[in-house]
Each structure stands twice: as C-alpha cells, then as structure tokens.
Coordinates of C-alpha atoms in Angstrom, one line a residue:
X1 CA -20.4 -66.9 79.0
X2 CA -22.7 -67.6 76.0
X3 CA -23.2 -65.4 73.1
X4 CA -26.0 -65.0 70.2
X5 CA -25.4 -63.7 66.6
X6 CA -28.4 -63.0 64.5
X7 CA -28.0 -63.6 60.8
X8 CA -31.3 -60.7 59.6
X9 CA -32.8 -61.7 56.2
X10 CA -34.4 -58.8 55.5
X11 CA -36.0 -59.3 52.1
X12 CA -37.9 -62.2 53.5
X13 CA -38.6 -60.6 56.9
X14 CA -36.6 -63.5 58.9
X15 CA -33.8 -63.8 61.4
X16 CA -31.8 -67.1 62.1
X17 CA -29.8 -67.5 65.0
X18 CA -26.0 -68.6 66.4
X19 CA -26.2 -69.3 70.0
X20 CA -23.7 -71.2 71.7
X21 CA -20.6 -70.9 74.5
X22 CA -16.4 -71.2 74.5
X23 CA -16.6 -74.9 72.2
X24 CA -19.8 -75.6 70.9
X25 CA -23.1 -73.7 69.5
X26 CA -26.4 -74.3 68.0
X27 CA -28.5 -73.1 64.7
X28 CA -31.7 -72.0 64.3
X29 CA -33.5 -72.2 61.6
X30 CA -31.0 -71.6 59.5
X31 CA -31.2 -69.9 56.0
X32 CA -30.4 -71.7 52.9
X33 CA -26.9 -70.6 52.1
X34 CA -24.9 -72.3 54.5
X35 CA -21.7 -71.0 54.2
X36 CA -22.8 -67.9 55.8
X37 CA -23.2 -69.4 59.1
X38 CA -20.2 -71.9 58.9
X39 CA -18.4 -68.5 58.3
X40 CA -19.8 -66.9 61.3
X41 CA -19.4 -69.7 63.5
X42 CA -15.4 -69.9 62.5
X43 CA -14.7 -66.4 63.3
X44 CA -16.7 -67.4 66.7
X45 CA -14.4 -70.4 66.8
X46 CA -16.8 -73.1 67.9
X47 CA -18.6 -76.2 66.4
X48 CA -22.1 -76.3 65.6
X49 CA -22.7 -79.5 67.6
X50 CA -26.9 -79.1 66.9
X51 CA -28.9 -77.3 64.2
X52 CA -32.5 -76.4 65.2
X53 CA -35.6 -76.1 63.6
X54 CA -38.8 -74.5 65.0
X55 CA -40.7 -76.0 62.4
X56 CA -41.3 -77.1 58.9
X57 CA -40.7 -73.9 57.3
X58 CA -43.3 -72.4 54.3
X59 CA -42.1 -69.1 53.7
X60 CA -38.6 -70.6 52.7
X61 CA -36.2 -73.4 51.8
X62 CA -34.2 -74.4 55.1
X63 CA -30.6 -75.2 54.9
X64 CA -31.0 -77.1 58.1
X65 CA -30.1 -80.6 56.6
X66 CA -27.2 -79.9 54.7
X67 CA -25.9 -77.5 57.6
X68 CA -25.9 -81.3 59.7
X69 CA -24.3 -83.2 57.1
X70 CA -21.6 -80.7 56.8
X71 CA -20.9 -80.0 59.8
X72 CA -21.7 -83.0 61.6
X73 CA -24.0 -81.6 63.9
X74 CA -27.8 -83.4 65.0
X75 CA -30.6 -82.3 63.3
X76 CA -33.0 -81.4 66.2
X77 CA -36.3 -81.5 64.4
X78 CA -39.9 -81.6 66.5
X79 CA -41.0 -85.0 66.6
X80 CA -44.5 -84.2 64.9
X81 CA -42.8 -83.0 62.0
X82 CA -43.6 -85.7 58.7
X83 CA -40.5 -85.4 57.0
X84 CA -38.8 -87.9 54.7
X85 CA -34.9 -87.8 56.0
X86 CA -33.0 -88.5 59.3
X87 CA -33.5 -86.0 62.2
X88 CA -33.0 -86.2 65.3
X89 CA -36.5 -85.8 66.8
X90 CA -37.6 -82.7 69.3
X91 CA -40.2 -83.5 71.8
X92 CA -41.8 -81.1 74.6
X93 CA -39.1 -80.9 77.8
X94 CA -36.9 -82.4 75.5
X95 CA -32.8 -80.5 77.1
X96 CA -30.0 -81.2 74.4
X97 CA -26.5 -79.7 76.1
X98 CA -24.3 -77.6 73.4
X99 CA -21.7 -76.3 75.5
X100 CA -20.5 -76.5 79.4
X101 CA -23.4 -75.2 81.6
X102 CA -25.1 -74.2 78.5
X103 CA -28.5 -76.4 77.4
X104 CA -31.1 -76.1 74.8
X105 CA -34.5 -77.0 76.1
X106 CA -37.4 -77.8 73.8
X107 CA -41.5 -76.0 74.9
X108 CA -44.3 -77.3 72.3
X109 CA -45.8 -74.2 70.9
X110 CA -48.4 -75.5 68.6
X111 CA -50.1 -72.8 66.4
X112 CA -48.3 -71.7 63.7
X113 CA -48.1 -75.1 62.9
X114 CA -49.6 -78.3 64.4
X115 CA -45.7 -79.4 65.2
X116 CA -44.1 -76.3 66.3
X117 CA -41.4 -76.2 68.8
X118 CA -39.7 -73.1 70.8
X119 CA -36.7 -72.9 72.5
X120 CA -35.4 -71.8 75.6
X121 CA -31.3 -71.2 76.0
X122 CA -30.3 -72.1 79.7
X123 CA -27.4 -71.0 81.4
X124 CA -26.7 -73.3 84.7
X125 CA -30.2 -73.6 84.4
X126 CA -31.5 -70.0 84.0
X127 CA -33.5 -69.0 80.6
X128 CA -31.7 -66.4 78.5
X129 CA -33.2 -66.3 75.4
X130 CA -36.3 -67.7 73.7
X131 CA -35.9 -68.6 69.8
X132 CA -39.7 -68.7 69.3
X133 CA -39.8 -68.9 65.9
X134 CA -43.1 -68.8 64.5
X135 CA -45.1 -68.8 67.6
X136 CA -44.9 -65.4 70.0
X137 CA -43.4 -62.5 67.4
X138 CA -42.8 -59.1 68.4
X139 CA -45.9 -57.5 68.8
X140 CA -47.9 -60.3 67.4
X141 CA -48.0 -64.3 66.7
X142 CA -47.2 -66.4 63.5
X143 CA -50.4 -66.8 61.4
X144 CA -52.2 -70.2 61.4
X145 CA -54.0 -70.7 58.1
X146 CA -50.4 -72.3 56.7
X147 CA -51.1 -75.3 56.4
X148 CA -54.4 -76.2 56.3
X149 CA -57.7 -74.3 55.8
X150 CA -59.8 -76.3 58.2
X151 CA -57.4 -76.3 60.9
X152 CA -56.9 -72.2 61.1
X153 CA -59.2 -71.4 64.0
X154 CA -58.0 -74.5 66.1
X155 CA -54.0 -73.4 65.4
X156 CA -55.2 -69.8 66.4
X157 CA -56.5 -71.2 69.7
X158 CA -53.3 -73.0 70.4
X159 CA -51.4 -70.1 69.2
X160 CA -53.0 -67.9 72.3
X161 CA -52.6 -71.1 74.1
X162 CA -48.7 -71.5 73.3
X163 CA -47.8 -67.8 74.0
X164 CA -49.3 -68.1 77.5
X165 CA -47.5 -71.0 78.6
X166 CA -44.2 -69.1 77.2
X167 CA -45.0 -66.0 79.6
X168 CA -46.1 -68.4 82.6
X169 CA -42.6 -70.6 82.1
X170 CA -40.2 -67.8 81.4
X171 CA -39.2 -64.5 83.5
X172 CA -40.1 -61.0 82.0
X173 CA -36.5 -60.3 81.3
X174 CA -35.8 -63.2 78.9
X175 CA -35.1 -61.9 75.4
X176 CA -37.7 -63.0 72.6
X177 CA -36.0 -63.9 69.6
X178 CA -38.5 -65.1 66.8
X179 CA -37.6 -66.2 63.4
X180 CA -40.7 -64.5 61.5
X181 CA -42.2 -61.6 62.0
X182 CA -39.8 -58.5 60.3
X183 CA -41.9 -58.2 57.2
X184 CA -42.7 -61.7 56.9
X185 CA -46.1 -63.1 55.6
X186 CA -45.9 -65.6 57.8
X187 CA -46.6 -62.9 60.7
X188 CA -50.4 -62.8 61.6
X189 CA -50.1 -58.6 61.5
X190 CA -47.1 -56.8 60.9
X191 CA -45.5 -55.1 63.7
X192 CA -42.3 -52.5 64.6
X193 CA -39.3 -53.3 66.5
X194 CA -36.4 -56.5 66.5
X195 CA -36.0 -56.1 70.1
X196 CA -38.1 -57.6 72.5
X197 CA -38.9 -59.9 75.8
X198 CA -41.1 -61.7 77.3
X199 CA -42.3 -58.7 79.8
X200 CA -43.0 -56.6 76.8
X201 CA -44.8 -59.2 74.7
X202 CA -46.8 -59.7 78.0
X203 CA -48.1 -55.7 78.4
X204 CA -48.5 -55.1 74.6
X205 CA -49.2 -58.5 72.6
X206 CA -52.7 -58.9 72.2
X207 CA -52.1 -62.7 72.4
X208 CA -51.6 -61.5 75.9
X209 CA -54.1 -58.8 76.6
X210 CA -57.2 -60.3 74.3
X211 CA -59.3 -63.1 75.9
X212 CA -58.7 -66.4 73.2
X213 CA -62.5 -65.4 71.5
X214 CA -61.9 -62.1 70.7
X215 CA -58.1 -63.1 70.1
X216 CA -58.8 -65.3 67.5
X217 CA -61.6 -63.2 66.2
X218 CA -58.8 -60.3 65.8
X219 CA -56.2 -63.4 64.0
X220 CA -58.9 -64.7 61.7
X221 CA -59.6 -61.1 60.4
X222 CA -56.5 -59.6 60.1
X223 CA -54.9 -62.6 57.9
X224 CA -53.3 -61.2 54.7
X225 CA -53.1 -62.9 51.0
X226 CA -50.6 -65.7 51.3
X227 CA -47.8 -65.8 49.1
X228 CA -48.3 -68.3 45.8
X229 CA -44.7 -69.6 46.3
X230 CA -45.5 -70.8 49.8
X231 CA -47.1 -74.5 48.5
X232 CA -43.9 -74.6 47.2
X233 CA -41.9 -74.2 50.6
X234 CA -43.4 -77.1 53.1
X235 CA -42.9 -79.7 50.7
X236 CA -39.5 -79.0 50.1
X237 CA -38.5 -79.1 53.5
X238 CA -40.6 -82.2 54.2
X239 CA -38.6 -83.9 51.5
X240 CA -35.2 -82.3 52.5
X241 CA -33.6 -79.6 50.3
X242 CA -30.8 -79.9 48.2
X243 CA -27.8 -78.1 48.2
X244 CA -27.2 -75.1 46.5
X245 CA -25.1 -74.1 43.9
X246 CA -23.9 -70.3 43.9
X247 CA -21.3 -70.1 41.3
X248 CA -21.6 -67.3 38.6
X249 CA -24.6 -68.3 36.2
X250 CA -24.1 -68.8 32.7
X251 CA -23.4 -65.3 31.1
X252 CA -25.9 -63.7 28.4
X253 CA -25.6 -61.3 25.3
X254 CA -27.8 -59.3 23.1
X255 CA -29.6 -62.3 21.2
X256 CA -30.0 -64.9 24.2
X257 CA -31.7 -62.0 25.9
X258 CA -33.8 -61.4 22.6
X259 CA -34.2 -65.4 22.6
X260 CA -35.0 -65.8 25.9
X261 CA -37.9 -63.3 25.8
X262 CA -39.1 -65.0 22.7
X263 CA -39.2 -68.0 24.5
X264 CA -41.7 -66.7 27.0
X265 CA -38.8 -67.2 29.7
X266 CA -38.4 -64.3 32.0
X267 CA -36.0 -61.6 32.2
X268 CA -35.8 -59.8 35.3
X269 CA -33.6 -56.4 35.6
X270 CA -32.4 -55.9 39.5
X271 CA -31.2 -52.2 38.7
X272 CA -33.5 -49.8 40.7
X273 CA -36.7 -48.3 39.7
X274 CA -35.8 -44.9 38.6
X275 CA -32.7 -46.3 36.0
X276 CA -35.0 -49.0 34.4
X277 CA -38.0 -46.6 33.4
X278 CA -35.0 -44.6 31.8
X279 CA -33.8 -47.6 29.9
X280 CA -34.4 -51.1 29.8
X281 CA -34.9 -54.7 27.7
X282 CA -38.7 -54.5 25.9
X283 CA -40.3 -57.4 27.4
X284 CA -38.0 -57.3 30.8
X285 CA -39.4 -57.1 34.5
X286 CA -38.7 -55.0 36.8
X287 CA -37.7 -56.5 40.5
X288 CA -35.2 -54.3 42.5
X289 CA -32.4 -56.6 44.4
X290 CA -32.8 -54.3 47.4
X291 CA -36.4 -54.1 47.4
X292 CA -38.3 -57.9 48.5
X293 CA -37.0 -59.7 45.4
X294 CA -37.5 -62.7 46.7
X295 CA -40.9 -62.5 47.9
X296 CA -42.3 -61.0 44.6
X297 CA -40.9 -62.8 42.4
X298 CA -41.1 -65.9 43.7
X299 CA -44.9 -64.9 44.2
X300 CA -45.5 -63.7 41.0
X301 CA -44.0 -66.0 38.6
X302 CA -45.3 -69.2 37.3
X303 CA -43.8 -71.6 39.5
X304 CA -40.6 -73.1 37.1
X305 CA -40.3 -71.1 34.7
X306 CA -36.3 -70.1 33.7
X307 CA -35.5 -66.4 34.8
X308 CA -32.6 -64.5 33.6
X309 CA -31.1 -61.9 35.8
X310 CA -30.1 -58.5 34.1
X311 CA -28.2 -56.1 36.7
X312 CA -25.2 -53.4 37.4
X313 CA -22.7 -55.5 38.5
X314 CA -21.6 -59.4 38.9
X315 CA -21.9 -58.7 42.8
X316 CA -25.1 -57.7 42.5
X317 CA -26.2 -61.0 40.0
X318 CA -24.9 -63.0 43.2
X319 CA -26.5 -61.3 45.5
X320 CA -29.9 -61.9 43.8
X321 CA -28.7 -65.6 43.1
X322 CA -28.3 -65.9 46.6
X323 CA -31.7 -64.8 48.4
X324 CA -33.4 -66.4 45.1
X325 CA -32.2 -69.8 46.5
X326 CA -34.0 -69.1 49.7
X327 CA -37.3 -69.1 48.0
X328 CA -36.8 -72.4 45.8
X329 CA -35.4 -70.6 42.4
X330 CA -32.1 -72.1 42.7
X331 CA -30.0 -71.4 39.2
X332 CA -31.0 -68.6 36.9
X333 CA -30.9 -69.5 33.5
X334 CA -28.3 -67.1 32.8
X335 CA -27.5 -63.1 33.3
X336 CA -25.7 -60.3 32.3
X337 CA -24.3 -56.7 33.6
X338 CA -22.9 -53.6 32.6
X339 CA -24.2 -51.2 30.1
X340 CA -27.7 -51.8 29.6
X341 CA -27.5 -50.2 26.0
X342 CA -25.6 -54.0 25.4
X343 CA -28.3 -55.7 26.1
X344 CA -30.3 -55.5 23.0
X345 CA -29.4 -56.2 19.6
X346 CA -27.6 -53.5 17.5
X347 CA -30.4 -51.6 15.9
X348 CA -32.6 -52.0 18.5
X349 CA -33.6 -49.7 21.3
X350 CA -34.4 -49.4 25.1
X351 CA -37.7 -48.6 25.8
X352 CA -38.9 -46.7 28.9
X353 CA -41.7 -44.8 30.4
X354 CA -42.1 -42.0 32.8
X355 CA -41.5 -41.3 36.7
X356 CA -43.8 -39.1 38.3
X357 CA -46.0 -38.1 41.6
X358 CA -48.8 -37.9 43.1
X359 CA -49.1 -34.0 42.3
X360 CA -48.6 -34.6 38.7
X361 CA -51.4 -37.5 38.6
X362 CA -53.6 -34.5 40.3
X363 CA -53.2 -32.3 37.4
X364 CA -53.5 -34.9 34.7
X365 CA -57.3 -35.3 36.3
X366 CA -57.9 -31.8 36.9
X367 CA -56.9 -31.7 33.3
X368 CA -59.4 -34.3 32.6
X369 CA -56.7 -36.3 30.8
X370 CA -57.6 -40.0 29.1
X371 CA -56.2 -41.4 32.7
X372 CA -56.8 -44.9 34.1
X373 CA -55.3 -44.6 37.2
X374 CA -54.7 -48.2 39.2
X375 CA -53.9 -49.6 42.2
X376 CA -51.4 -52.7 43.3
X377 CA -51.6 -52.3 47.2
X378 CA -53.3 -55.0 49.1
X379 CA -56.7 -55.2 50.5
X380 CA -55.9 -54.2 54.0
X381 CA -53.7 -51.1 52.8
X382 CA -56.8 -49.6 50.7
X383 CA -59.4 -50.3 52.8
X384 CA -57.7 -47.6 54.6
X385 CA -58.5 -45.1 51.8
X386 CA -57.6 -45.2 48.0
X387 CA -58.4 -42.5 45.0
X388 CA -61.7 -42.2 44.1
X389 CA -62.3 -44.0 40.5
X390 CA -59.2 -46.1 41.0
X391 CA -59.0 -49.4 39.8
X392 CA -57.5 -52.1 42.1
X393 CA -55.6 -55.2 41.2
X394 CA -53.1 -56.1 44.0
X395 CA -50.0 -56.7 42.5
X396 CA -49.9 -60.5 43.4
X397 CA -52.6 -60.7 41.1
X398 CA -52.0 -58.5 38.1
X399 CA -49.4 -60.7 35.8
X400 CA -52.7 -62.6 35.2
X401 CA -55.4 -60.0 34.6
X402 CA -53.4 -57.1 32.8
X403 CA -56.4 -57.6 30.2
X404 CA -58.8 -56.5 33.1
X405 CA -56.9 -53.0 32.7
X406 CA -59.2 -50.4 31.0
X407 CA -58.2 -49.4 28.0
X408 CA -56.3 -45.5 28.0
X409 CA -53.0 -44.5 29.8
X410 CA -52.1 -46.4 33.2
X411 CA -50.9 -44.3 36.0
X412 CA -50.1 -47.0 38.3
X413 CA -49.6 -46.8 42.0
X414 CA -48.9 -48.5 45.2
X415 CA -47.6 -47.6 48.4
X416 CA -44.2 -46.3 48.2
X417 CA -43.1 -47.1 44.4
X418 CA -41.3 -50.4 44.7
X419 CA -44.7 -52.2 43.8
X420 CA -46.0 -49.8 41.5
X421 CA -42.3 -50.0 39.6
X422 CA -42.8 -53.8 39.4
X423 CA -46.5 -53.5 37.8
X424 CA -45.4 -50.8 35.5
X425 CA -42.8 -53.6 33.9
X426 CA -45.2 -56.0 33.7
X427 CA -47.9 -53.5 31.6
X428 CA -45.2 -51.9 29.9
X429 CA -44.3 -55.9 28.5
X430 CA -47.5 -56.0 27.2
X431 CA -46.9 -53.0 24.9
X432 CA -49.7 -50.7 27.5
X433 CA -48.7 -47.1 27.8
X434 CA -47.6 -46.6 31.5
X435 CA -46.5 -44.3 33.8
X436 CA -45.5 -45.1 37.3
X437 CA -46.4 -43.2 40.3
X438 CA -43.0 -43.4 42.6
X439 CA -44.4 -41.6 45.8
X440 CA -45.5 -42.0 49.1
X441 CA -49.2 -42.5 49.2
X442 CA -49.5 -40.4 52.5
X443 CA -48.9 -37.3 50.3
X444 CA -51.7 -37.6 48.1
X445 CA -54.6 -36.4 49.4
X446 CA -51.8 -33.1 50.2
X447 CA -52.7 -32.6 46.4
X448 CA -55.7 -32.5 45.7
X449 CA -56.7 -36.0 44.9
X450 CA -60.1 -37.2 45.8
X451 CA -59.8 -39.8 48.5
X452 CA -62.3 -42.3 49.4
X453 CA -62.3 -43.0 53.0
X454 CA -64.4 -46.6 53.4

C-alpha cells in the first residue's frame, strides 16, 4: 500500500508532498526547512530514495538540494531546467521506481514554466495521484508571465495544452495534488478547496471548459501584481540554495532596537494587529506571524536590508525565522520578546493609534471630519466597488509613495484588516496621524458609506 502526507504552507499558499510505500518515498517540492520532512518521513519509517521538483520555483527558496545531500536521495530535476548544481535530470515518460510496485512517472506540462514537469504516482501500474505542481491547480492553472514577459501568451497556450493531455492520460478518479494554488501568487486566479481530481478539474476548470482563445484571453486578464521578492526566488534555485540556519537570533534590548531604527534597518513586530496599535516601538512595522508574513514582507522590503523581529514569545521569533527562510530572508539581525513596554528606552514611550470600523468611518464623514480615507486592496478587489473619494495605493506599493498621501488624518482600509494594520505601521513610522479600519469590507456599504460600483 502507498501513502501521501501533505506538508500545507499556508502563509505562502503551497503544499509539498511525502509519497512513498513500506521502504522507500519521494519528495516534492519540498519547502526549505528540511528537517520537517526528514521528521515526517522517520515517523513514516522509510528513506527518501528521490526528491522531486516540478520546476524551478519563483515564489520560494527550495530545500530540494540539500534534502538530497542529506539524505542521499537523487535529485529528480526536469531536464530543461538551467541550473548550476548536479541533478539528476527529469525528461517526459521518464518512470523512476521508489518502492516495490510503486513508480514515479514524469508528463511535461509546460506553461507555468517553459520546463515544467508533473507527476503521476503508479501503483502496479495504475495512477493514483498527480503532483501537478504549477500546472492544473484546483479550480484554475499556475500563471505564465513568471518568467518572461514575451513568452506569457505562448506559456498560457501550453498551459491549456498541458492540462488537456493530464485529463486525456489520467482517469477521473485520480487525486490532483498541486503545489501552488492555496493563496499563492503564483496561481493564475485564486480559487476554494484543497481537494480535488482530475474528473472535477475536467467539469469546472475553465482550462477545461474554455476553448484555448478565449482561455488565454480569460489568463492574460485576470493576472494579478506579482510579488517584488519573486526576481529574487528563480535565481536562487537556479544557483542552488544554501542551507539554513534556524538557531535562536541574536537577542535585542532597548537601545539596539533604538539603534537599529536609527540605522534605517527594520524592525518588524509579529504580535497581532489589535495589541500593536495599543502599544508598540515608534518607527516599528507591523507584519502579523499568522497573517502572510512571508509574502508581505518579503514583498515590501527593500530586498537586503537587516530586519529585527520583535514578538510575544521566543516560539513565536522561530516560527517567523522559519517561513522567513522560505522566502530568501534567512537570519534576522536580531529580536526580542516579552513586555513590549522593554523595548524602548527608559523615559521613552509606546506610541499607538486607533482601531475602528467601517460605521465609525461613516460618521466621521457624515460629520464632515478632516478625513483622508485610503485604500491598500489590489486592483482586482476594487474594481469590484470601493468608497467614493477614496484614495488607492495597493499596499505593495505604499512604503514608496506614503508622500503621495494627502495631507489630514488617514483612515486606512483594506479588505479584512491584516493589510490595512500593515499600512497603518508604515504611516504611523512616518510620524502621519492614522487610524486603521479593522473590518470586513462587505459591511460597509451596511453603513452608510457611499460606494462606487465601476
């Protein structure tokens, strides 16, 4: 019998994957972090005699190569792949055997990238499971502008192109099991569920019901802002990744915070939204470690630059330390927990600013209060409606145009409040009077706000 254990990275939208029989196993697209899966695959109590990758990676850093070096296993990478280390390389029909009746069969998807490479799990020779990776998602496909602009529309086409030969070479029962697509950017839309097969992806995938023309057409348009960190990402798998070192970073007080902030380094609290607006370091950022830390900040920040983590607890420092890694930002500079009252220097005080809804904002206008109210959603979320005389700066975009911000009090807002508590830091660090808006934006035309409909 074989089994599959999915490792879920949710803050980056990803899944890696465990697959293997009684001895032996395989990895796919693994994360970063090792040690994770070398844990897993103890308590399973096989080797991982391959570790698989679908692609060259450009939402994150791969552990892939130093899962192979210390474990011994081969390196299945596809063959088109330009990278700069020894792999073992993947071609189409290409059947690697990890256990006793068990094989791991290699289908060219190209799309998501030129090189991309599914595969199918065979059981004495039946398919039961598909680790598609970038190429057929849940609901959707991986998006093709990646890796180069003036190859977008031809990936597209051999995205649609890839998916059908999955559907025509596999039964409707077989279990899709991508690697993007749970919140990741690197999914062409996003899209509900972490179940799927290929049956499924055949009746409600428009990869499947769309002709390639209007398919593409539907791709091309729907294509969201790509993450800054991203031109990071390819390289650094092309080149093969370094290990990573978790232990505890270097610990902070009062003045190397103060020092640190002076130094135009940043400091990033991970506590959530509603405890640093009632008390945090002047100058510090605020990036919840449950929210998609890894994905803002590593979009937001200029690319090198030394971050110090400020948080409740020393398990929560690691935690941070750990999905940082995934995304490149291997050692903060240092950190520091507890009391955040001991974080600046004696004589010195936590600053703040308010909490509030979508009601209140209402009756600030109705008031006809000095009120600059702005918006950090994306493009495609407010072209579904937004507040009449709002300003919009997507949040991606605002560390670098906070001047753009009109003069007057900032009532800022975004979806839900994690992204609205982010920008509120970042104004707030510039000394702006803010107040974040930390509601659901589905409940403000409930009071009264004037929404405008496009």
């Amino acid at each position: 019998m074989f089994f599959i254990d999915t490792l879920e990275f949710e803050g980056l939208g990803n899944h890696s994957y465990l697959a293997g029989g009684h001895r032996a196993a395989v990895v796919v697209d693994p994360p970063r972090d090792v040690d994770q899966v070398i844990a897993l695959a103890a308590r399973r109590g096989v080797r991982i005699a391959y570790v698989a990758e679908t692609h060259v990676h450009n939402d994150y850093v791969t552990g892939g190569l130093e899962l192979a070096r210390l474990t011994g296993a081969r390196y299945l990478v596809p063959a088109g792949a330009q990278v700069s280390f020894s792999r073992t390389p993947v071609a189409d029909g290409d059947m690697s055997e990890v256990d006793e009746d068990l094989v791991l069969r290699a289908i060219a998807t190209p799309g998501h990238t030129p090189h991309h490479t599914s595969y199918v799990l065979e059981e004495q020779g039946r398919a039961v499971a598909a680790f598609t990776g970038g190429s057929l998602l849940i609901g959707s496909v991986g998006r093709p502008d990646l890796v180069d602009p003036r190859l977008t529309e031809q990936l597209a086409r051999a995205q649609h192109a890839s998916v059908q030969r999955l559907a025509a070479t596999l039964d409707d029962e077989v279990p899709v099991l991508p690697t993007h697509g749970f919140g990741s950017f690197c999914s062409s839309s996003q899209a509900e569920g972490d179940a799927s097969t290929i049956g499924q992806e055949r009746a409600g995938n428009d990869a499947f019901t769309l002709d390639v023309d209007a398919f593409v057409k539907q791709v091309l348009a729907g294509l969201e802002n790509v993450p800054a960190y991203y031109t990071h990402m390819g390289p650094a798998n092309a080149a093969g990744p370094a290990p990573v070192d978790l232990t505890p970073p270097e610990p902070a007080d009062a003045a190397q915070i103060a020092e640190r902030l002076a130094a135009g380094e940043w400091v990033v609290d991970l506590r959530n939204r509603v405890a640093f607006a009632d008390g945090h370091v002047a100058g510090s950022f605020n990036f919840e470690g449950t929210g998609k830390l890894a994905t803002y900040l590593a979009w937001l920040i200029p690319w090198g630059k030394p971050v110090t983590l400020l948080g409740d607890t020393p398990e929560q420092i690691a935690d941070a330390q750990r999905e940082l890694t995934r995304v490149g930002i291997d050692r903060p500079a240092a950190a520091a927990t507890g009391d955040p009252a001991t974080w600046v220097r004696q004589g010195e005080q936590l600053a703040s600013f308010p909490r509030v809804g979508f009601a209140d904002l209402a009756y600030a206008l109705d008031r006809g209060e000095d009120v600059v109210v702005l918006d950090v959603r994306r493009e495609s979320e407010r072209a579904n409606g937004f507040i009449e005389g709002s300003v919009h700066i997507p949040i991606h975009e605002l560390h670098g145009r906070t001047g753009e911000v009109p003069e007057g009090t900032v009532w800022v807002h975004c979806a839900g409040g994690m992204r609205a508590a982010i920008a509120a830091s970042l104004l707030d660090s510039t000394g702006r009077k803010v107040i974040a808006v930390d509601d659901g934006f589905e409940t403000a035309a409930d009071t009264g706000l004037r929404i405008t409909r496009p």
